[in-house]
Structures are given as structure tokens and as C-alpha cells.
Short mmCIF file of C-alpha atoms in Angstrom, two decimals:
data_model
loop_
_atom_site.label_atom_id
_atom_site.label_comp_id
_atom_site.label_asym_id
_atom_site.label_seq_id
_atom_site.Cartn_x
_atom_site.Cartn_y
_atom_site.Cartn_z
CA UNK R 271 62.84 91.43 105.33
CA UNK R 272 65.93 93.76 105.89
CA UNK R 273 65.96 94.71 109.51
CA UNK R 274 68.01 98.18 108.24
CA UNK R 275 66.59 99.79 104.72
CA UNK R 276 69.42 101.93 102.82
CA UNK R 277 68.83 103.61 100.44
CA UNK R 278 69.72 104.79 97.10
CA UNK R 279 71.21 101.46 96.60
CA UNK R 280 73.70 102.96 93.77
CA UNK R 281 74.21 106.91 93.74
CA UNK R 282 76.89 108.01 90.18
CA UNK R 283 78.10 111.47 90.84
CA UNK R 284 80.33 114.06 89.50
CA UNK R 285 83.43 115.24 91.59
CA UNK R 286 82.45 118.14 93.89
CA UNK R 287 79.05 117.13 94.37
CA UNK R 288 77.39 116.38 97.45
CA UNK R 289 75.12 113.02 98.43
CA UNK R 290 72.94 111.44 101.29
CA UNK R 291 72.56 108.00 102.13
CA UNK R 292 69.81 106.72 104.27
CA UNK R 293 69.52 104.54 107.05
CA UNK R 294 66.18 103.39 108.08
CA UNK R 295 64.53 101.07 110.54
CA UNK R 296 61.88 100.33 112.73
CA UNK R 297 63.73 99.16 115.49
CA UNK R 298 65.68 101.21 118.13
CA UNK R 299 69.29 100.60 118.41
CA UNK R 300 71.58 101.37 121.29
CA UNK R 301 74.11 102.51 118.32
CA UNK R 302 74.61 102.47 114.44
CA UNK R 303 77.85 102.26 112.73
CA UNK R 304 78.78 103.17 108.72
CA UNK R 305 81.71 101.39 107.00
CA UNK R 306 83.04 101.57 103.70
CA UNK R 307 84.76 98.94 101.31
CA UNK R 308 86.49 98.63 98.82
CA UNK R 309 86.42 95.26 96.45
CA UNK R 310 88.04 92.31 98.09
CA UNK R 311 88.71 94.40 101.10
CA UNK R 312 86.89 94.44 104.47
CA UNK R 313 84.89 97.35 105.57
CA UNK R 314 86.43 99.95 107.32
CA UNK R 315 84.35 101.75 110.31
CA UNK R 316 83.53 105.73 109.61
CA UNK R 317 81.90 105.72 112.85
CA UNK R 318 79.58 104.96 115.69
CA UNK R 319 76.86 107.19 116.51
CA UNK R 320 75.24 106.37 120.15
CA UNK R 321 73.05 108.76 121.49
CA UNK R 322 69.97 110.48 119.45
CA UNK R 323 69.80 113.31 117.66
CA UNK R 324 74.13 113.09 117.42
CA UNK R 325 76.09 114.33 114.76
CA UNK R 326 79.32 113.55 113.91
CA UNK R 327 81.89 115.05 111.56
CA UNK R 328 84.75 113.31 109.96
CA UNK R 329 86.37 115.94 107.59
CA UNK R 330 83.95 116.47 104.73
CA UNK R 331 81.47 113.34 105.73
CA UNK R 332 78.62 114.02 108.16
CA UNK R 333 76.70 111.56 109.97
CA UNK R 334 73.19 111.91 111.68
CA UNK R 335 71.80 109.54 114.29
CA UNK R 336 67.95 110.37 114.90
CA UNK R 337 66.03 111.15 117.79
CA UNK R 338 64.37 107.84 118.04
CA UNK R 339 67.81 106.10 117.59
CA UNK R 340 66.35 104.20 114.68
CA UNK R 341 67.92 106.03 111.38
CA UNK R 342 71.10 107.45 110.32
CA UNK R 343 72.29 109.73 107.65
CA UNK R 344 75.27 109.82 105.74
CA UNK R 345 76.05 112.74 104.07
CA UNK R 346 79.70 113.64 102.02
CA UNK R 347 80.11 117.55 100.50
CA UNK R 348 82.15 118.01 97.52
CA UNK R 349 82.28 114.30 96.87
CA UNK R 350 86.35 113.46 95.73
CA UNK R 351 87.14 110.52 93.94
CA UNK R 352 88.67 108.94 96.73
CA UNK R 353 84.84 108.33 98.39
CA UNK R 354 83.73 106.20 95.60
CA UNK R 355 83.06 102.66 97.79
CA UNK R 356 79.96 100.82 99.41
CA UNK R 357 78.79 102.40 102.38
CA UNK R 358 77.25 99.80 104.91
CA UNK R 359 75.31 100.97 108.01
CA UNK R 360 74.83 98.58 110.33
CA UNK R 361 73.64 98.06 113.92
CA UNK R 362 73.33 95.29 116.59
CA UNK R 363 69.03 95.40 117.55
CA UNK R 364 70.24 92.93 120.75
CA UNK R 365 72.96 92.53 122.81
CA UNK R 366 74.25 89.80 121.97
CA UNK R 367 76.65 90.12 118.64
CA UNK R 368 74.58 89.47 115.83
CA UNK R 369 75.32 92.89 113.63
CA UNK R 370 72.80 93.77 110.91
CA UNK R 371 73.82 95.16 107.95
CA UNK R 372 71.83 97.22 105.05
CA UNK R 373 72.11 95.98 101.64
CA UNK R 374 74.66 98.70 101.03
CA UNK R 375 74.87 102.33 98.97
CA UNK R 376 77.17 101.92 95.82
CA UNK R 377 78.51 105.37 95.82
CA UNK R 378 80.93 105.86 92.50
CA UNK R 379 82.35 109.77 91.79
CA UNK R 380 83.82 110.35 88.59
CA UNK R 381 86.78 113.05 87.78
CA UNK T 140 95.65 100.82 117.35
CA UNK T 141 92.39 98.91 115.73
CA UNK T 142 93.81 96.44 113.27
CA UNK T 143 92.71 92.94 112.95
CA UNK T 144 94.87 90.85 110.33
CA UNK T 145 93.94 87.66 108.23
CA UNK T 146 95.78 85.38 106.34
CA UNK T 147 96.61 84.01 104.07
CA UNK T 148 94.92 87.52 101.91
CA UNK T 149 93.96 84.87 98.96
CA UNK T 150 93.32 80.97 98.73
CA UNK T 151 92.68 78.62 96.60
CA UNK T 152 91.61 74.73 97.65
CA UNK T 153 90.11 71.84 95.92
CA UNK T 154 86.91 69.75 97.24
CA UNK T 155 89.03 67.35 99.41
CA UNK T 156 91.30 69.63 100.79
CA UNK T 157 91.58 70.61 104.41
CA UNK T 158 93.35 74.42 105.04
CA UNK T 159 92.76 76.99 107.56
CA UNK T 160 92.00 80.88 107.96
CA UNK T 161 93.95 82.79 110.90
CA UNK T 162 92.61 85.69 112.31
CA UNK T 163 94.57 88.05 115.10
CA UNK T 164 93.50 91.16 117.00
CA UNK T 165 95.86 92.52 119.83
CA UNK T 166 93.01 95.36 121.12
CA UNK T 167 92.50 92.96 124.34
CA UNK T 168 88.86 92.66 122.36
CA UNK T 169 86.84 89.90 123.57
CA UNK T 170 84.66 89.03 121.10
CA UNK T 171 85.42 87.73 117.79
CA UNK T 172 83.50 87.01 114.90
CA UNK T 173 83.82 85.47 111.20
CA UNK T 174 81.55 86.63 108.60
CA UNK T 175 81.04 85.10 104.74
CA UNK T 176 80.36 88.11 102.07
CA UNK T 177 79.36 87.31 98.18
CA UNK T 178 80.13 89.66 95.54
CA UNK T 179 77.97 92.87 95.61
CA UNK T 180 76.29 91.73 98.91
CA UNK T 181 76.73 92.66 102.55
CA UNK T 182 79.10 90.66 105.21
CA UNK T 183 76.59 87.28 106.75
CA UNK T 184 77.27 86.15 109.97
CA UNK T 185 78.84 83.44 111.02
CA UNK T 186 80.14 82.32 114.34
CA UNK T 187 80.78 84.96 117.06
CA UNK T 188 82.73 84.11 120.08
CA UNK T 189 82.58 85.60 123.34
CA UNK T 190 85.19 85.20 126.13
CA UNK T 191 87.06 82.49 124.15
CA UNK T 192 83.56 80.28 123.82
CA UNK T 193 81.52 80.04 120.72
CA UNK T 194 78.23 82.23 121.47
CA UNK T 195 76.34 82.19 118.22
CA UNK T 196 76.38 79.49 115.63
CA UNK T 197 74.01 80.65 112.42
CA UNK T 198 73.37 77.20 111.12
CA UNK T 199 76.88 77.09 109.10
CA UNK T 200 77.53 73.55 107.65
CA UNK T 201 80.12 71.62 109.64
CA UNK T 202 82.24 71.90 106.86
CA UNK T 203 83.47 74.63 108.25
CA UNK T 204 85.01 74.72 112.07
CA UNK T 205 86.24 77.75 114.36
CA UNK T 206 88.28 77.72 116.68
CA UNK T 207 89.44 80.48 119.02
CA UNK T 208 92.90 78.88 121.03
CA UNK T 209 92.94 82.18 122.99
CA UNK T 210 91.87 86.09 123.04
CA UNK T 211 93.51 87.32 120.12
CA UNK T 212 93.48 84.30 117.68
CA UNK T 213 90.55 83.01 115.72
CA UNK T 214 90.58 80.44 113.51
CA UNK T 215 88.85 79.03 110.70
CA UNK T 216 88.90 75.65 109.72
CA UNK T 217 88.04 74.11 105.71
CA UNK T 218 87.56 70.70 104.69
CA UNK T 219 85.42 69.68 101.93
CA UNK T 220 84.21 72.61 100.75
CA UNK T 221 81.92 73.22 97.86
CA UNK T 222 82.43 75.95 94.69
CA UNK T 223 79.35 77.34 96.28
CA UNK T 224 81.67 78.60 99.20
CA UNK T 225 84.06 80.65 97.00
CA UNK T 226 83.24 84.03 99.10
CA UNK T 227 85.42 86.66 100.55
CA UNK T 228 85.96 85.48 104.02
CA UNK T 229 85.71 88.29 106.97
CA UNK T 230 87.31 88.42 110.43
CA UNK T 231 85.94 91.06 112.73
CA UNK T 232 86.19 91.64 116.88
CA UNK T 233 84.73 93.81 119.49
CA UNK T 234 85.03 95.14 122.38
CA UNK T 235 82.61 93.22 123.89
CA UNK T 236 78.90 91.80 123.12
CA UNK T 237 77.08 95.25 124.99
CA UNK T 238 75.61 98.53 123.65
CA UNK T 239 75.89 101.66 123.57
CA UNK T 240 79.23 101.31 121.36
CA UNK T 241 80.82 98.57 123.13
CA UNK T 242 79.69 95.48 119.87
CA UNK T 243 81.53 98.06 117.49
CA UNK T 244 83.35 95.54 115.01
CA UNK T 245 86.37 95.83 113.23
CA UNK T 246 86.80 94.59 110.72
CA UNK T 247 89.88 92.42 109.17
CA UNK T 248 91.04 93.14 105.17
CA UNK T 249 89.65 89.31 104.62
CA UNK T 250 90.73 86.36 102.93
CA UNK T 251 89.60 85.90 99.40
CA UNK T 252 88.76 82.13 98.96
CA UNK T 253 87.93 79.71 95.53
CA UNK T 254 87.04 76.50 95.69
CA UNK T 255 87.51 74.34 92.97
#
């Protein structure tokens, strides 16, 4: 059983579109983190949302952290080429280094 | 700064070979961690090491051996490795095991291995 559920796992979009990916759990988390990768390269961190109800913006990418702490939201406006990638949430449910990951959001945005 | 390098970037071994994965991070971090990712899946944990001393082992095969000689290095060690373990091989560290934003991993550019 996946600790984090994300979902769409594949989202195919046109260039200046806008998408949400989903972050869900049943556990509380003290934070929550998106990355995105590239093939054959490591994920690179978007951010860290810590507190609930946050929202952070990182040019035209949006992220939500809930109330309860225990979902996210990842939302990009006028989708660019450039943001095709798999997004990854992920979160730590202890203290004690063992980060969770959801199965990942294959976003791909065509010219 | 929030880099963490690898090397070699790509590797190739055969079934008897021994060779070894470096990983560096100069963020005075203090934990580190190695992850195993298959194609189309998300990172698995490996080992994670906390103040230089292993902390979590997740049942990996003694084929494979870290080794952290101080705070910034991490290494991985190979011998007799099966095809099976062809996987894109991930370096990541922390500022520390707590929450509230402090376990936020980094994440190295990896090392592409095949065993053959």
C-alpha cells in the first residue's frame, strides 16, 4: 500500500495549459516536498511546504499544503515545454530518514 | 549552495567485478542517504546515515556496502552484482533526520549502473 497516493499518474497537455497534481495521504506529516526529474537524472526539489494550509509560489508553479498537513497540490499555469518531467511528492511520516515517495505524475507538454 | 555530486555519472561492471560509487555534499549536512530507482519507478531506500553511522539498513543484500569515511563523503561499494541490479543509483543528504523541514533531501544527478 502506497503511504502517499498521486494522482493522475500521466497528465499529456498542450503548451499554455494549466494542470493539478495530487498528493494524498492518511497520515500527517511534519512537511511534504515535490521534485522533478528528468530521465537518468536525480530529482530536483521544487519545494518544502511545512505548516498547513501554506502556499507557495515558484514563478508559474503553485503548491498547496492542507490544513491537516496530510495532502499537497501541485498546480503549473500556462504549462511550457520546459515542465514536461515526473513530479514526485514525497514526505518523511517519522523522524527518522526514511522518505516516502508517490508513484509519481508523468507530466509531458507538447509545442 | 545545495549540490551533491556522484561519480562516476555512468558504469558498467561484470558479475565478478568489485567498483565503487562516490558521493560528496559540502552543505555541512549530516545525514546521507543512497537510494536504488528502476525505470519509470520512484527512488527506494537504501542505507541512510546519520552523524557518520549507518542508521537505517532496508534489508539490501551484502553485495552491496556503504561507507561514509567522514561528513561529506559517502560511498558505495559493488562486488558481485547481479543484471537484476542495473538501476540508476541515487545519492541524497539532509540537513538532519528531524521535521518540520530539517530531513529535506537533495538529491545527487546519480550514477547510471549495468551489470552484465
Amino acid at each position: 500500500t502506497q503511504l502517499l497516493e498521486q494522482s493522475p499518474q500521466f497528465l499529456s497537455i498542450q503548451e499554455g495549459e494549466n494542470l493539478t497534481v495530487y498528493c494524498n495521504s492518511s497520515s500527517v506529516f511534519s512537511s511534504l516536498q515535490w521534485y522533478r526529474q528528468e530521465p537518468g537524472e536525480g530529482p530536483v526539489l521544487l519545494v518544502t511546504v511545512v505548516t498547513g494550509g501554506e502556499v507557495k509560489k515558484l514563478k508559474r508553479l503553485t503548491f498547496q499544503f492542507g490544513d491537516a498537513r496530510k495532502d499537497s497540490s501541485l498546480h503549473i499555469t500556462a504549462a511550457q515545454p520546459g515542465d514536461t518531467g515526473l513530479y514526485l511528492c514525497a514526505a518523511t511520516p517519522d523522524s527518522w530518514g526514511k522518505l516516502q515517495f508517490g508513484a509519481g505524475t508523468q507530466v509531458v507538454v507538447t509545442p | 549552495d545545495t549540490e551533491v555530486t556522484q561519480t562516476p555519472k555512468h558504469l558498467v561492471m561484470g558479475m565478478t567485478n568489485k567498483k565503487s560509487l562516490k558521493c560528496e555534499q559540502h552543505m555541512g549536512h549530516r545525514a546521507m542517504y543512497w537510494y536504488k530507482q528502476k525505470a519509470k519507478k520512484p527512488p527506494e531506500l537504501m542505507f541512510v546515515y546519520s552523524y557518520e553511522k549507518l542508521s537505517i539498513n532496508e534489508s539490501v543484500p551484502s553485495r552491496f556496502s556503504p561507507e561514509c569515511p567522514n561528513s561529506s563523503l559517502l560511498n558505495l561499494h559493488l562486488h558481485a552484482l547481479q543484471p537484476e541490479d542495473s538501476a540508476l543509483y541515487l545519492c541524497a543528504s539532509s540537513r538532519d533526520l528531524g521535521g518540520w523541514g530539517q530531513e529535506t533531501q537533495y538529491f545527487g544527478p546519480g550514477t547510471r549502473l549495468l551489470v552484465l
